PDB file of C-alpha atoms in Angstrom:
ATOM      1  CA  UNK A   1     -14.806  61.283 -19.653  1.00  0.00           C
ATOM      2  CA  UNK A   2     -15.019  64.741 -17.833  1.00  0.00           C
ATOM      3  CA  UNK A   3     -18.773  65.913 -17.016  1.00  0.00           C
ATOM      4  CA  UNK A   4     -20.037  68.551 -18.299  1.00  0.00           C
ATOM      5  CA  UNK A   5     -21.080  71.149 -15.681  1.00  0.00           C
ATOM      6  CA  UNK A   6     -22.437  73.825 -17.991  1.00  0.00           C
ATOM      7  CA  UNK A   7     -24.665  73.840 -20.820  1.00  0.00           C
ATOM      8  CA  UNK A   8     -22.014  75.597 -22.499  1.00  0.00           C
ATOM      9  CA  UNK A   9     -19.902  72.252 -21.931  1.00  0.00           C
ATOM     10  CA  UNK A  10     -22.489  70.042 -22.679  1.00  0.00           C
ATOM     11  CA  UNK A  11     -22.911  71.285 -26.231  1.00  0.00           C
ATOM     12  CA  UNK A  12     -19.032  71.750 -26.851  1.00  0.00           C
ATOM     13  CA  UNK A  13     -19.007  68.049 -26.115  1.00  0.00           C
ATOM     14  CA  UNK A  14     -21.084  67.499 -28.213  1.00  0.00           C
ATOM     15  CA  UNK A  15     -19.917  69.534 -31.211  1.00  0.00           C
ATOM     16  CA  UNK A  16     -16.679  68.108 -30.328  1.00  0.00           C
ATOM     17  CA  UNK A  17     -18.202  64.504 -30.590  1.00  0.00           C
ATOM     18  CA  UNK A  18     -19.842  65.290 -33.959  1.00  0.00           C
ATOM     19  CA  UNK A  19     -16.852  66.548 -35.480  1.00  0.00           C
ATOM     20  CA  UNK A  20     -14.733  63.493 -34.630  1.00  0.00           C
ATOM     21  CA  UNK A  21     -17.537  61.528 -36.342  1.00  0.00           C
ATOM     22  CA  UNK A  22     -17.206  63.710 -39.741  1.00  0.00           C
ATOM     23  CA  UNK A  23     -13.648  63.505 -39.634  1.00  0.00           C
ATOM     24  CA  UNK A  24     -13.580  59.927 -38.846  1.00  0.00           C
ATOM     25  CA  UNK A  25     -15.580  59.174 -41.940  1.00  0.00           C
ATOM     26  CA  UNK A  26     -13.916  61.632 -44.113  1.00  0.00           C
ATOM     27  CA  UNK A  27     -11.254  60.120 -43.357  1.00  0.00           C
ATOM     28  CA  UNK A  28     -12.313  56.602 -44.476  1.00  0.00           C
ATOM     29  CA  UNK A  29     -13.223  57.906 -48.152  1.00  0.00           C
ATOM     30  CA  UNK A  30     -11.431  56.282 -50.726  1.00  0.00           C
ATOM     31  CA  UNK A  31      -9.535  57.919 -53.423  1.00  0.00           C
ATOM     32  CA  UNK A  32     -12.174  57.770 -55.859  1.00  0.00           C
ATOM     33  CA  UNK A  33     -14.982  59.291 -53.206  1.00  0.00           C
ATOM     34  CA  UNK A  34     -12.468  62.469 -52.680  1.00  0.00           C
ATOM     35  CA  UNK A  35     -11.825  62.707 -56.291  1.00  0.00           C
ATOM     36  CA  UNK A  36     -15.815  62.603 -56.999  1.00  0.00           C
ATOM     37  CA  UNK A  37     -16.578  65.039 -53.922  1.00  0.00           C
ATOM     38  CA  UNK A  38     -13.971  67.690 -55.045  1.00  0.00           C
ATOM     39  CA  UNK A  39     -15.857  67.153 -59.047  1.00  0.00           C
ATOM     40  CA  UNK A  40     -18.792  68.063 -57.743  1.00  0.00           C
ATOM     41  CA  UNK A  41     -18.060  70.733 -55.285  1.00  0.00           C
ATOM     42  CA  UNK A  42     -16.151  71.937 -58.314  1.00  0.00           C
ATOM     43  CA  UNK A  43     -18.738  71.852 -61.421  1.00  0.00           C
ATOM     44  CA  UNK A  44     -21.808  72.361 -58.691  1.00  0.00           C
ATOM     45  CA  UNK A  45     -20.102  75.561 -57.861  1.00  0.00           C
ATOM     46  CA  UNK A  46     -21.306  79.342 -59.470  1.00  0.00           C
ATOM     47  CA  UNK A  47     -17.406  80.047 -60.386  1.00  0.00           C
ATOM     48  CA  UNK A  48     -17.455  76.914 -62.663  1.00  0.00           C
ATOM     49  CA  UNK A  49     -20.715  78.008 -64.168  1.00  0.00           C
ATOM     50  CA  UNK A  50     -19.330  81.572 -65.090  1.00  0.00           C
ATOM     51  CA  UNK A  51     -15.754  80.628 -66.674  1.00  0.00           C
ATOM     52  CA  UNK A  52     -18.046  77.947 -68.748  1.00  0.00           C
ATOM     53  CA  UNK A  53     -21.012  80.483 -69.395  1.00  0.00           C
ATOM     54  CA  UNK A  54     -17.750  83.043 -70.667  1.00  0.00           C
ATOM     55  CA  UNK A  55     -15.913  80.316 -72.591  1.00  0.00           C
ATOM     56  CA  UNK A  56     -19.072  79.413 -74.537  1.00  0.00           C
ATOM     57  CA  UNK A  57     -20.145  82.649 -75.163  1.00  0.00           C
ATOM     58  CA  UNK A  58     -15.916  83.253 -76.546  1.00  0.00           C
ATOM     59  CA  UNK A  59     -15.902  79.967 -78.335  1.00  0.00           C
ATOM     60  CA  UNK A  60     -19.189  81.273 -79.852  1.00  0.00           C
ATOM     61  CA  UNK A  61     -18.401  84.240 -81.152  1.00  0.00           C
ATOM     62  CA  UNK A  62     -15.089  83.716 -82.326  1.00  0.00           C
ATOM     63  CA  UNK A  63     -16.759  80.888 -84.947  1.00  0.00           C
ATOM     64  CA  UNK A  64     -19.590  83.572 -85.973  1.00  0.00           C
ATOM     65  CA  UNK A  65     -18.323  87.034 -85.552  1.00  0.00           C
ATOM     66  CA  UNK A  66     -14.732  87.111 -85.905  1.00  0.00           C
ATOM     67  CA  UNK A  67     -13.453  87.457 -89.682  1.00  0.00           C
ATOM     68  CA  UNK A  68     -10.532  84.721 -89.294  1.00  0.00           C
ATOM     69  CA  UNK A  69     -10.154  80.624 -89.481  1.00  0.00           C
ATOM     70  CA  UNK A  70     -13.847  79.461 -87.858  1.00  0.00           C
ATOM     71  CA  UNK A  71     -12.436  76.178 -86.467  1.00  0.00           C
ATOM     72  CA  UNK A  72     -15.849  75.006 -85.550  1.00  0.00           C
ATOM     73  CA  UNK A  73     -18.403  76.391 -87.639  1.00  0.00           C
ATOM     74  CA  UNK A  74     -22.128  76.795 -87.054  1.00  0.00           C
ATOM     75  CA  UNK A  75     -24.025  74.197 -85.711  1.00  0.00           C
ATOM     76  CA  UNK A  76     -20.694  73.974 -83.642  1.00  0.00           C
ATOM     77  CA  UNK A  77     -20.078  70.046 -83.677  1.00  0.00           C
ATOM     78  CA  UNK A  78     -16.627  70.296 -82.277  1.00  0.00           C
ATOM     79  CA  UNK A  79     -18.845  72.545 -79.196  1.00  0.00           C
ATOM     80  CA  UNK A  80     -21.540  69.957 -78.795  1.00  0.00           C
ATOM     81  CA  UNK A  81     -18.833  66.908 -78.767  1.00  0.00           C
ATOM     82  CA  UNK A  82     -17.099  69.049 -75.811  1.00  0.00           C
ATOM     83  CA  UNK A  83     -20.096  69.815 -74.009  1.00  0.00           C
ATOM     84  CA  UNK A  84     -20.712  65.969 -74.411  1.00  0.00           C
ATOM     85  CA  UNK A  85     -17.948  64.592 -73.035  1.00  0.00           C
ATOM     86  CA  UNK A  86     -18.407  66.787 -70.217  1.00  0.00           C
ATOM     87  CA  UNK A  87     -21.419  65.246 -69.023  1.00  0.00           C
ATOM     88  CA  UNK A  88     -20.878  61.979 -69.752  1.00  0.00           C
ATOM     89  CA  UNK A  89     -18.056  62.175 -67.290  1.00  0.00           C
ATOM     90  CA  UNK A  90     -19.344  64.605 -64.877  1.00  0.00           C
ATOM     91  CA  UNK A  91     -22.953  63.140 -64.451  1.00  0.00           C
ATOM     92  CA  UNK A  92     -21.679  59.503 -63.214  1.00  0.00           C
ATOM     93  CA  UNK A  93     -19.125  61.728 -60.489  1.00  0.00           C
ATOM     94  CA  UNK A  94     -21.280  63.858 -59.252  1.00  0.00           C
ATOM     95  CA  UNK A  95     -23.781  60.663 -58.810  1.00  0.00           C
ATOM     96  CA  UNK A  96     -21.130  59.019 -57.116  1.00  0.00           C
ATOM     97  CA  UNK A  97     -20.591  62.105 -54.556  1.00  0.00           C
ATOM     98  CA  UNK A  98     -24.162  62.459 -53.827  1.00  0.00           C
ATOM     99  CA  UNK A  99     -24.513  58.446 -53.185  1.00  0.00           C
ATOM    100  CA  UNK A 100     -21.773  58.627 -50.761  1.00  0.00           C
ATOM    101  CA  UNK A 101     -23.604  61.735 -49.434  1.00  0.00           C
ATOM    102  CA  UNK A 102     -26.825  59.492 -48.931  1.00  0.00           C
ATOM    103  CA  UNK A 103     -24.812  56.749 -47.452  1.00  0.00           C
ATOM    104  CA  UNK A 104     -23.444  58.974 -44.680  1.00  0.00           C
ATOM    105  CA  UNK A 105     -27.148  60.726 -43.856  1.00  0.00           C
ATOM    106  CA  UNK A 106     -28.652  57.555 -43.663  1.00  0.00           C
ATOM    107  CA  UNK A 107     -26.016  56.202 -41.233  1.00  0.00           C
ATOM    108  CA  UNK A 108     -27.136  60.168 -39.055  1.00  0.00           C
ATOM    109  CA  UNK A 109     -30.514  59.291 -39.803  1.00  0.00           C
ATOM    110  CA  UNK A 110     -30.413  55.507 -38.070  1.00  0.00           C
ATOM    111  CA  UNK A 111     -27.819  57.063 -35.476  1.00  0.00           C
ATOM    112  CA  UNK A 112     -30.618  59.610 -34.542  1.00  0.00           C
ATOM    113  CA  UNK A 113     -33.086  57.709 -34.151  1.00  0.00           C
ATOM    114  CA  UNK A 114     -30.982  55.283 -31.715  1.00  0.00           C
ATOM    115  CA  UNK A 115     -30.726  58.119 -29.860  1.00  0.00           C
ATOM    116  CA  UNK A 116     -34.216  58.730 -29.720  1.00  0.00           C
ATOM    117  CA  UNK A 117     -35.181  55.084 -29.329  1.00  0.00           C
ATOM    118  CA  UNK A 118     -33.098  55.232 -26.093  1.00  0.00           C
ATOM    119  CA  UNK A 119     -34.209  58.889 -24.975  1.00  0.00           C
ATOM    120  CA  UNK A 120     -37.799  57.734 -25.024  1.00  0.00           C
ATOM    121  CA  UNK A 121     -36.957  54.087 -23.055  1.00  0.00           C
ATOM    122  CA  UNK A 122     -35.575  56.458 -20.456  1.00  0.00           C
ATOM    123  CA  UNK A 123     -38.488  59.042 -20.409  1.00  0.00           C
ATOM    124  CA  UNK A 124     -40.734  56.233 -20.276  1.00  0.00           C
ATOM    125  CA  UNK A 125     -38.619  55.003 -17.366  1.00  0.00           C
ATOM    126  CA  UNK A 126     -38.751  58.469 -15.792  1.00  0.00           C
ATOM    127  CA  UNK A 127     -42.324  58.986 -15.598  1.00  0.00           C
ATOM    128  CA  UNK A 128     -42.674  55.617 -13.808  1.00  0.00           C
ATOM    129  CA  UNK A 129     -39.886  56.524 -11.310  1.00  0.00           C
ATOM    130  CA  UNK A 130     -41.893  59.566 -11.064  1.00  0.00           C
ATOM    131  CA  UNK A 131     -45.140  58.684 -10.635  1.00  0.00           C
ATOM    132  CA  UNK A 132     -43.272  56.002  -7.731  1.00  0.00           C
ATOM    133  CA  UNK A 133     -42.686  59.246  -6.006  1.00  0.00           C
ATOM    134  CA  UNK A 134     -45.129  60.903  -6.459  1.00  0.00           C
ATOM    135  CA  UNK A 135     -47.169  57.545  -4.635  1.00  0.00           C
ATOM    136  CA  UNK A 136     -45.050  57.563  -1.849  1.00  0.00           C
ATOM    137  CA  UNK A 137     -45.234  61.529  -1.191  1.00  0.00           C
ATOM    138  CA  UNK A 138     -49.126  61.322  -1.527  1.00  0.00           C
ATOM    139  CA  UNK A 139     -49.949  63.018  -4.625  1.00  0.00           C
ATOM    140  CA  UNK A 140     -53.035  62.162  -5.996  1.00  0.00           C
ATOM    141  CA  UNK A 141     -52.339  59.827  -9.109  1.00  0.00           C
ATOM    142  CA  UNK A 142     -55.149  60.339 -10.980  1.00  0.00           C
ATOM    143  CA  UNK A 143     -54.043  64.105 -11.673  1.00  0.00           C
ATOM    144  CA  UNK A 144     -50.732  62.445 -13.526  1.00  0.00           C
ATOM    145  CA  UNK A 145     -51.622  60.706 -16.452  1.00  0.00           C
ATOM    146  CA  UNK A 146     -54.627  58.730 -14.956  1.00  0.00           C
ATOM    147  CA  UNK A 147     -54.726  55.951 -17.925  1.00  0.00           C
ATOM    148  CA  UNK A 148     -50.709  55.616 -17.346  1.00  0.00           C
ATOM    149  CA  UNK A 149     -50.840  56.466 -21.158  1.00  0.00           C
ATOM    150  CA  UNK A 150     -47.013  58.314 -21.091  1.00  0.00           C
ATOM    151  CA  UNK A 151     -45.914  55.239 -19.279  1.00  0.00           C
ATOM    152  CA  UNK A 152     -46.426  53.321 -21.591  1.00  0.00           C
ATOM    153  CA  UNK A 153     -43.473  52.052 -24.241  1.00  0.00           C
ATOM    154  CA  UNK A 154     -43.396  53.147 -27.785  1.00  0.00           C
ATOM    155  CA  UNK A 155     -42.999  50.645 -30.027  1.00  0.00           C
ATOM    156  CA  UNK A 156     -41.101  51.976 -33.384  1.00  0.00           C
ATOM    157  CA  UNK A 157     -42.578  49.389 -35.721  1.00  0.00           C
ATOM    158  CA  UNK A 158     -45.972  50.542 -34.439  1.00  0.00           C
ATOM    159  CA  UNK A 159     -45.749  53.750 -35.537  1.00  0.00           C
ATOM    160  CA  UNK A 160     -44.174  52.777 -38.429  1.00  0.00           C
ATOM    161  CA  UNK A 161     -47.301  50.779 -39.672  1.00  0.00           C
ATOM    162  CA  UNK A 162     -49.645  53.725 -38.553  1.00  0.00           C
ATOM    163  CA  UNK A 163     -47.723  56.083 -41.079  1.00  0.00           C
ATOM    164  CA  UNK A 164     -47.969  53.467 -43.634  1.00  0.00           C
ATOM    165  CA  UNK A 165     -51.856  53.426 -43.000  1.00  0.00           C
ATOM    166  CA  UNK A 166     -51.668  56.934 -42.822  1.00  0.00           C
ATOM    167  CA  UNK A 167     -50.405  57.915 -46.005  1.00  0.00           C
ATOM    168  CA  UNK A 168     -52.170  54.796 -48.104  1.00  0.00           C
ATOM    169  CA  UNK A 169     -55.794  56.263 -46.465  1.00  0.00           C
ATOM    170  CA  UNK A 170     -54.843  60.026 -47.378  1.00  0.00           C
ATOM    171  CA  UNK A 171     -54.031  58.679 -51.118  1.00  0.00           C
ATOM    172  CA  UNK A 172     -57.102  57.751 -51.737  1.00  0.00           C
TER     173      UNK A 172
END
């Protein structure tokens, strides 16, 4: 793998990297999970809600204003049936769309914080290397982090259980 030598590279790689991800798992969908994404970008979309909004407002008054056959007079059965159907078959895809949705943020979500499992082992490391230096070139140690407090590894399920406590002592 080529360095990057610029910022500029650095985050290109990184886009670059992303993207591959993305396509790599839109790639994996099945055809079921493209048919449910393109349903709900479709119906979750403002065009879909105006061509609906116009062909119930038509369908509307064509059964109460228009002086010819009503085909589906007022309550408009024959509307709510359609209407119906619609949702019944529209809820359970668009549910399907947004659990594949949640399925791919929550494989970002552990990915991330991988990432920043590992960045903080290596700042951890870094401030040790550091303060190594810093011991050898004379600098007074007790100006750096005299408890050795940043030195010191996080541990994830630790925090964890402090949130926990967190939240259960705010509650109440």
């Amino acid at each position: 793998m080529k360095l990057a030598r610029t910022i500029a590279d650095l985050t290109r790689r990184n886009v670059e990297t992303i993207c591959k991800m993305e396509k790599a798992s839109d790639v994996q969908r099945t055809l079921g999970q493209r048919v449910a994404d393109v349903v709900a970008a479709t119906v979750g979309s403002w065009p879909f809600l105006i061509v609906q909004s116009v062909i119930l407002a038509v369908w509307v008054t064509l059964n109460l204003a228009v002086w010819f056959y009503h085909w589906d007079p007022y309550p408009f059965i024959l509307l709510n049936l359609a209407l119906s159907f619609q949702a019944a078959y529209a809820s359970p895809i668009i549910l399907m769309s947004q659990n594949r949705q949640a399925q791919v943020n929550e494989r970002r979500n552990k990915l991330d914080l991988q990432i920043n499992l590992l960045a903080e082992q290596e700042n951890t490391e870094m401030l040790r290397l550091l303060r190594l230096l810093c011991k050898k070139a004379g600098v007074d140690e007790d100006v750096i982090d005299p408890d050795r407090v940043l030195e010191q590894p996080v541990r994830p399920e630790d925090v964890a259980e402090q949130i926990v406590n967190h939240e259960a002592t705010a509650q109440t």
